[in-house]
Tab-separated table of N, CA, C and O in Angstrom:
chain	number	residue	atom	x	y	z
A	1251	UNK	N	-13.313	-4.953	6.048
A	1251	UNK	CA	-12.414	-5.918	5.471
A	1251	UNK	C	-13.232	-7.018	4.819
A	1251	UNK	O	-14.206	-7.481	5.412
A	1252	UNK	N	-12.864	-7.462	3.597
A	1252	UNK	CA	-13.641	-8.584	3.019
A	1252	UNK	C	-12.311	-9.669	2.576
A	1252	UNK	O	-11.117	-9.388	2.688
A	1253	UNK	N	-12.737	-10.635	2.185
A	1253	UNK	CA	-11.517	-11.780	1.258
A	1253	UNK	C	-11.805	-11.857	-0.165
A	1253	UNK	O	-12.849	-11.761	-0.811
A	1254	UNK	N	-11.089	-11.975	-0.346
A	1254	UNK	CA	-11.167	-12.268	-2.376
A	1254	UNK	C	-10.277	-13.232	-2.565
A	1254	UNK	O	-9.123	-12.892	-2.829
A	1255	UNK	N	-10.509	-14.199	-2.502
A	1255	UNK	CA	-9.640	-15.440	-3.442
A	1255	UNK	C	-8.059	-15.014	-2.794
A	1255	UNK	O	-7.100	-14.455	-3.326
A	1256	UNK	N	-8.280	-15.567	-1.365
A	1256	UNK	CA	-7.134	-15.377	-0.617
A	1256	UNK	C	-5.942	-14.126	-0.366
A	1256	UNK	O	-4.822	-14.132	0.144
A	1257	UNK	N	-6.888	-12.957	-1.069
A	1257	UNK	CA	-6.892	-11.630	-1.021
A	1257	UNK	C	-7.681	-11.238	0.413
A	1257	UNK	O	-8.726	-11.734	0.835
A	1258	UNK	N	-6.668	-9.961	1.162
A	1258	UNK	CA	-7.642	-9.329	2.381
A	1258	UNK	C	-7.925	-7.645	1.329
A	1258	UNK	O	-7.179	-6.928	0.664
A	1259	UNK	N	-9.081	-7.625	1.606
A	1259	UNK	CA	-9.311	-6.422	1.105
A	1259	UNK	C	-9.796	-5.077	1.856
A	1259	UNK	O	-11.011	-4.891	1.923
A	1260	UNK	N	-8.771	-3.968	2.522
A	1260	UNK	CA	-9.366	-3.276	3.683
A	1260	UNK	C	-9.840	-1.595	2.588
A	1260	UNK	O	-9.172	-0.900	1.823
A	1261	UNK	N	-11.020	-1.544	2.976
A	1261	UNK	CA	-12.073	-0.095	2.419
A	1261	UNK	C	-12.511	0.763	3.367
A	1261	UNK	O	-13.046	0.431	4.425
A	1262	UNK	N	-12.255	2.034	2.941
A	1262	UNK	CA	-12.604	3.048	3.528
A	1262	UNK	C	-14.388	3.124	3.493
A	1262	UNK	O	-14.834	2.986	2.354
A	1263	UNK	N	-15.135	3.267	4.271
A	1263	UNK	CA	-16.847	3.059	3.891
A	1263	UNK	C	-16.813	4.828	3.456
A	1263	UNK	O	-16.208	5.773	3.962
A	1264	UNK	N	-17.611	4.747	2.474
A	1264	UNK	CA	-18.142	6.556	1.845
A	1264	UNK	C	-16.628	7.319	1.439
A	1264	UNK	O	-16.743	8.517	1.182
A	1265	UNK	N	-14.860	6.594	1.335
A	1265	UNK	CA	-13.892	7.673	0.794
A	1265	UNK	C	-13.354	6.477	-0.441
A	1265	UNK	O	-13.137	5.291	-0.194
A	1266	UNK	N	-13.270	6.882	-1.270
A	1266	UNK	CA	-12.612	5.821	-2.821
A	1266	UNK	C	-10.950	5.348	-1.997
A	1266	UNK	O	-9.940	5.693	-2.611
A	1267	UNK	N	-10.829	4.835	-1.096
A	1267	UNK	CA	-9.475	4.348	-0.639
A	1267	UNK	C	-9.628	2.973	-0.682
A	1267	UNK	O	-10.388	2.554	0.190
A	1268	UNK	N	-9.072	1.991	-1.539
A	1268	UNK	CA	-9.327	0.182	-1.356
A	1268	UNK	C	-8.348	-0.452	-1.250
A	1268	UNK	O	-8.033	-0.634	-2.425
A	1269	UNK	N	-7.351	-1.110	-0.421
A	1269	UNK	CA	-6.190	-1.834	-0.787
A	1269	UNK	C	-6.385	-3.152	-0.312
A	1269	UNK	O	-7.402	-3.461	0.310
A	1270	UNK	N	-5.363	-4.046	-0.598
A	1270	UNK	CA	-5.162	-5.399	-0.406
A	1270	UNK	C	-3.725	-5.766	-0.081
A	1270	UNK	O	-2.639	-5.188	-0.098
A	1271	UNK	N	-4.200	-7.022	0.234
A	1271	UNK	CA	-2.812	-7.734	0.548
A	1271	UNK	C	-3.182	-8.739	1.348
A	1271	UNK	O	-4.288	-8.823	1.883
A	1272	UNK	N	-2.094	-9.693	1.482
A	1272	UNK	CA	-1.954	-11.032	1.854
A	1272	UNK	C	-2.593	-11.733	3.851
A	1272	UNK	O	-2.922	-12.769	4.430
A	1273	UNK	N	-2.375	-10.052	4.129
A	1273	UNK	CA	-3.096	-10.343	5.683
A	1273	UNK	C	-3.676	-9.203	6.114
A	1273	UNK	O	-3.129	-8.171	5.725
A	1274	UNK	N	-4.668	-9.085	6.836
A	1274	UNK	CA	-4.973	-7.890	7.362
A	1274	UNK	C	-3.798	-7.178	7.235
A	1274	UNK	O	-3.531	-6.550	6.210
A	1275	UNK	N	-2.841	-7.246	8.512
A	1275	UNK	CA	-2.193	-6.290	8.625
A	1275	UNK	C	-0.938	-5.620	6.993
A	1275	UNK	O	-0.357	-4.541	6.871
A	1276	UNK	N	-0.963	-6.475	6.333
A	1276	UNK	CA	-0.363	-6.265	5.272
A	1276	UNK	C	-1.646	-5.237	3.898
A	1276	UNK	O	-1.016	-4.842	2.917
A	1277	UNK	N	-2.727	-4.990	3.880
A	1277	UNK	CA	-3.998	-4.728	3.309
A	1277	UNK	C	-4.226	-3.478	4.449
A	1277	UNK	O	-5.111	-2.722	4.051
A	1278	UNK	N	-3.810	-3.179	5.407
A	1278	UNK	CA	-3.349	-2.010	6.555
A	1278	UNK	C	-2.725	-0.758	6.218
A	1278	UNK	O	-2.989	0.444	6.216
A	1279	UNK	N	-1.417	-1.853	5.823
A	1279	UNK	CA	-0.127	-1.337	5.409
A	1279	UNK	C	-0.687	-0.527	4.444
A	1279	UNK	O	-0.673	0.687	4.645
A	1280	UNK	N	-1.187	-0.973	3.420
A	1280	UNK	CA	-1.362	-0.582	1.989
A	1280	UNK	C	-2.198	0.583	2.108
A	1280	UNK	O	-2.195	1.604	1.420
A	1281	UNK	N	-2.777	0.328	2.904
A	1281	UNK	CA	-4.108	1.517	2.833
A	1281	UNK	C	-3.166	2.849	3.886
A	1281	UNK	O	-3.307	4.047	3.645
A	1282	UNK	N	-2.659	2.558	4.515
A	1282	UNK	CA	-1.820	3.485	5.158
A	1282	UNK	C	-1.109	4.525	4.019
A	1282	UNK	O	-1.095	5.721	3.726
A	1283	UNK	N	-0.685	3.576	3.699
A	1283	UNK	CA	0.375	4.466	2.112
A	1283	UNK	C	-0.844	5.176	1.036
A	1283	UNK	O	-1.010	6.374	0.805
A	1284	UNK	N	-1.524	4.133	0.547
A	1284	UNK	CA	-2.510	5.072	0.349
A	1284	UNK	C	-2.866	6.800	0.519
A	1284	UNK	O	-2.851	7.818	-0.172
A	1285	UNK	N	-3.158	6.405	1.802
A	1285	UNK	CA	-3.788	7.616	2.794
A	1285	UNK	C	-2.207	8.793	2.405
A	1285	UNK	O	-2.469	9.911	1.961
A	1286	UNK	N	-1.018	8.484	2.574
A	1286	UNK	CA	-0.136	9.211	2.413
A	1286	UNK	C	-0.057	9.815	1.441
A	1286	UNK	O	0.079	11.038	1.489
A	1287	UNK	N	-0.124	9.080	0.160
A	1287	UNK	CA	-0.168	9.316	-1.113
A	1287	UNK	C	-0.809	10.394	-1.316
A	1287	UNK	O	-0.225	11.452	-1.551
A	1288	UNK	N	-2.413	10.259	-1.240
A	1288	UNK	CA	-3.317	10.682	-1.174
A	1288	UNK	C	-2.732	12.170	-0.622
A	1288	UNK	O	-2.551	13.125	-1.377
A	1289	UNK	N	-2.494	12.191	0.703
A	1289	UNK	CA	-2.748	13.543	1.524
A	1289	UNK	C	-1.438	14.451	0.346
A	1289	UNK	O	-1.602	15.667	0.246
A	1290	UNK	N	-0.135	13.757	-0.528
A	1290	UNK	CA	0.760	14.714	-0.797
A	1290	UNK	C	-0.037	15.217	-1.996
A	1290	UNK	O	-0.108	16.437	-2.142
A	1291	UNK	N	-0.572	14.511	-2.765
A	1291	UNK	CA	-1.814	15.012	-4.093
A	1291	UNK	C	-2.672	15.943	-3.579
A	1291	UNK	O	-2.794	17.051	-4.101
A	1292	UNK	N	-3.534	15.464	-2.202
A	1292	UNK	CA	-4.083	16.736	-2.032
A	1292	UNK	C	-3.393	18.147	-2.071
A	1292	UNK	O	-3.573	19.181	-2.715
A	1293	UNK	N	-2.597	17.764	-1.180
A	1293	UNK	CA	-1.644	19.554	-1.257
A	1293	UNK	C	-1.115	20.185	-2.669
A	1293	UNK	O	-1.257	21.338	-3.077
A	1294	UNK	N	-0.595	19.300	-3.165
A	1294	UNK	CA	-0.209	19.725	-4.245
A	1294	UNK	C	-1.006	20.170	-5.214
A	1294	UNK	O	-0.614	21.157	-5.838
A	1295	UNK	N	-2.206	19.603	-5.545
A	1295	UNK	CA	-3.035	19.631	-7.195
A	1295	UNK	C	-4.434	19.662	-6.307
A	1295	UNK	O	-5.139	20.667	-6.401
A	1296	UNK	N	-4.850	18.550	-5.432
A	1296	UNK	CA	-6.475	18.135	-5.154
A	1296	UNK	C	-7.245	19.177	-4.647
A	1296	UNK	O	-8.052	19.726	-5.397
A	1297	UNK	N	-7.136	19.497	-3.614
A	1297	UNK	CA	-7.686	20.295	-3.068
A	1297	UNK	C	-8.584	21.694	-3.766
A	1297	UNK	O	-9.359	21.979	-2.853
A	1298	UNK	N	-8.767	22.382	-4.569
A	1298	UNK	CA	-9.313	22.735	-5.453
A	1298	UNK	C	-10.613	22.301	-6.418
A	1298	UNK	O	-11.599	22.805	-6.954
A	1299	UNK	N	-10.108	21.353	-6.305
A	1299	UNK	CA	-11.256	20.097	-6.955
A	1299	UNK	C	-12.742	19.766	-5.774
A	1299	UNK	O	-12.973	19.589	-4.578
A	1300	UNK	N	-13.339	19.833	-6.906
A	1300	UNK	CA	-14.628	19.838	-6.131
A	1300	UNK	C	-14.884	18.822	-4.877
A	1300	UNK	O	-15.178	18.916	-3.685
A	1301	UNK	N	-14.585	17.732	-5.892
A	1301	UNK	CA	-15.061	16.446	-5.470
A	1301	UNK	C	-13.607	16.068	-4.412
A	1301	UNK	O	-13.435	14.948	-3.930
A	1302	UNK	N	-12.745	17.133	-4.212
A	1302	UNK	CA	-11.240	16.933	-2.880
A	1302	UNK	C	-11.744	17.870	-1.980
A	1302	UNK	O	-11.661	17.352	-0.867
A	1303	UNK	N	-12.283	19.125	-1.886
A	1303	UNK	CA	-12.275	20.229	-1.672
A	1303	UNK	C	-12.188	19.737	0.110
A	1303	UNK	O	-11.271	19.986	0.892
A	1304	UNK	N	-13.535	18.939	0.393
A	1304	UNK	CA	-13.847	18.482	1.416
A	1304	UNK	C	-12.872	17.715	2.328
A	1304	UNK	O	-12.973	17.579	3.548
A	1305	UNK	N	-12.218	17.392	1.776
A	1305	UNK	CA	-11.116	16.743	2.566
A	1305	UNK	C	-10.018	16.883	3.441
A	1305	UNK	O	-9.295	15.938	3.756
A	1306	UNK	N	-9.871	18.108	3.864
A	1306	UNK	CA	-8.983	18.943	4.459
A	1306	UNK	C	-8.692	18.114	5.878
A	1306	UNK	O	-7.617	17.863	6.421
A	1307	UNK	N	-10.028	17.791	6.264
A	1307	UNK	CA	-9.318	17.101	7.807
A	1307	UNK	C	-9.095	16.048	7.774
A	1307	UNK	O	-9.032	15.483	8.865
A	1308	UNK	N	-8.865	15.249	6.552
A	1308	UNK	CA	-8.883	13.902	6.317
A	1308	UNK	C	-7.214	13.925	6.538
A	1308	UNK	O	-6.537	13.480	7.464
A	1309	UNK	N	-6.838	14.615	5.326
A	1309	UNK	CA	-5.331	14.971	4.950
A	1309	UNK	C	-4.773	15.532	6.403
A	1309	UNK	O	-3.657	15.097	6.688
A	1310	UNK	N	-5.329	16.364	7.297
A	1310	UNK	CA	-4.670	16.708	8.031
A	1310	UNK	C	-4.808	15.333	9.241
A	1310	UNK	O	-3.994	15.580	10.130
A	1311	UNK	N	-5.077	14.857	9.350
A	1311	UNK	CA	-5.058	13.527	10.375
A	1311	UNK	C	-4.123	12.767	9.633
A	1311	UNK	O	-3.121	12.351	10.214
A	1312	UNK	N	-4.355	12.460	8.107
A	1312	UNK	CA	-2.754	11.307	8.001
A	1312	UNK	C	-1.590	12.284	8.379
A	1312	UNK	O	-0.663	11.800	9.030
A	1313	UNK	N	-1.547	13.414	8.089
A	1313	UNK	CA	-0.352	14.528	7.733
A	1313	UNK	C	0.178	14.543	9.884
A	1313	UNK	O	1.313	14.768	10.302
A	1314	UNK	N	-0.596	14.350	10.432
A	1314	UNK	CA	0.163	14.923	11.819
A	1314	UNK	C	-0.084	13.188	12.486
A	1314	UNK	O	0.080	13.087	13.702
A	1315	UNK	N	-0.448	11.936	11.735
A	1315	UNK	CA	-0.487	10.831	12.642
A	1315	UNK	C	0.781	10.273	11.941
A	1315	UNK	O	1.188	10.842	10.928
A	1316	UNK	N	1.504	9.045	12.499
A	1316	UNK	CA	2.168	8.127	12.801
A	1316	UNK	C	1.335	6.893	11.766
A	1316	UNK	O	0.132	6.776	11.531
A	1317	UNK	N	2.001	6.425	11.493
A	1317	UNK	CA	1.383	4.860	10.571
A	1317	UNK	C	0.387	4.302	11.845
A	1317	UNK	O	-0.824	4.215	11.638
A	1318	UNK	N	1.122	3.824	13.541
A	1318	UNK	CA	0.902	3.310	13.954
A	1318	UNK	C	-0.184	4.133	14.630
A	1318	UNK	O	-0.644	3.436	15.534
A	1319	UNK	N	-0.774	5.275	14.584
A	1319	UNK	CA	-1.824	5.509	14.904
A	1319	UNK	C	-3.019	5.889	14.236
A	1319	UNK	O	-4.110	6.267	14.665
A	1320	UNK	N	-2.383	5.627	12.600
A	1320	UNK	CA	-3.358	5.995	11.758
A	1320	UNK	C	-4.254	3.839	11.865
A	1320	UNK	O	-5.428	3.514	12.040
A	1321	UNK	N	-3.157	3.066	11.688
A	1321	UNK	CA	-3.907	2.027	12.270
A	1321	UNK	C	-4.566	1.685	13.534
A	1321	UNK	O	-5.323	0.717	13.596
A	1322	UNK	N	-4.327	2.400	14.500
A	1322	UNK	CA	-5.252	2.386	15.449
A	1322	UNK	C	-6.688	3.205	15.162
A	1322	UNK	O	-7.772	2.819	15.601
A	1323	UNK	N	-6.556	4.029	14.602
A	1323	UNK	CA	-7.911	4.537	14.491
A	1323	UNK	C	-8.520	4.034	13.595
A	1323	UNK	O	-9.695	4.383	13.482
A	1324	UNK	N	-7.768	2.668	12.267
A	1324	UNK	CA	-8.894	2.034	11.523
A	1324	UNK	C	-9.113	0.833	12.687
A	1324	UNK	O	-9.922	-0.040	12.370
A	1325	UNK	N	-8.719	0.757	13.491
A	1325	UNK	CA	-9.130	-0.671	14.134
A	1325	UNK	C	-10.096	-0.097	14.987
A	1325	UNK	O	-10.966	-0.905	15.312
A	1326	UNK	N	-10.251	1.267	15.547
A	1326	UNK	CA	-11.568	1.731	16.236
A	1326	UNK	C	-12.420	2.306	15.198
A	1326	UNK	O	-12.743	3.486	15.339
A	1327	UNK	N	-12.821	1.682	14.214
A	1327	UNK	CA	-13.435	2.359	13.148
A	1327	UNK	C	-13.384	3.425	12.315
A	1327	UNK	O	-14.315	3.818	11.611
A	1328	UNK	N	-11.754	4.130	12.429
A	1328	UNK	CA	-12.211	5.422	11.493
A	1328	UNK	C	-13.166	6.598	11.922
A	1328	UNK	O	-13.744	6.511	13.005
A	1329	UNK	N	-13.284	7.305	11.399
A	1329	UNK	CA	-13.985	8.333	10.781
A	1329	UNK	C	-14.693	8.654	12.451
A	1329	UNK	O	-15.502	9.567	12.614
């Protein structure tokens, strides 16, 4: 998490995922949806792609977690 001009900014370290918002937990939020987003593109189109290919257990951890435990595992670091 970093600040930007009263911006919270929460980043995935080593995956292109960046969101923001007004509080941690709101810059959470965002990155949560993200991650959702993300996992329905993979299925649909990404996965094929070189630079997605790898991602299979990424997508499958948002795809079988809960919001509220996909934020627990960024608050124990992720990955």
């Amino acid at each position: 998490m970093t600040s930007d001009h009263g911006r919270i900014i929460a980043l995935m370290s080593g995956r292109p995922f960046v969101s923001e918002g007004a509080t941690v937990d709101d810059a959470l939020s965002d990155l949560v949806l993200s991650l959702r987003e993300y996992a329905e593109d993979w299925e649909a189109r990404l996965q094929q792609a070189p630079n997605h290919r790898d991602n299979w257990s990424l997508v499958q951890l948002v795809k079988l977690s809960s919001d509220a435990q996909l934020l627990e595992w960024f608050e124990r670091g992720g990955e």
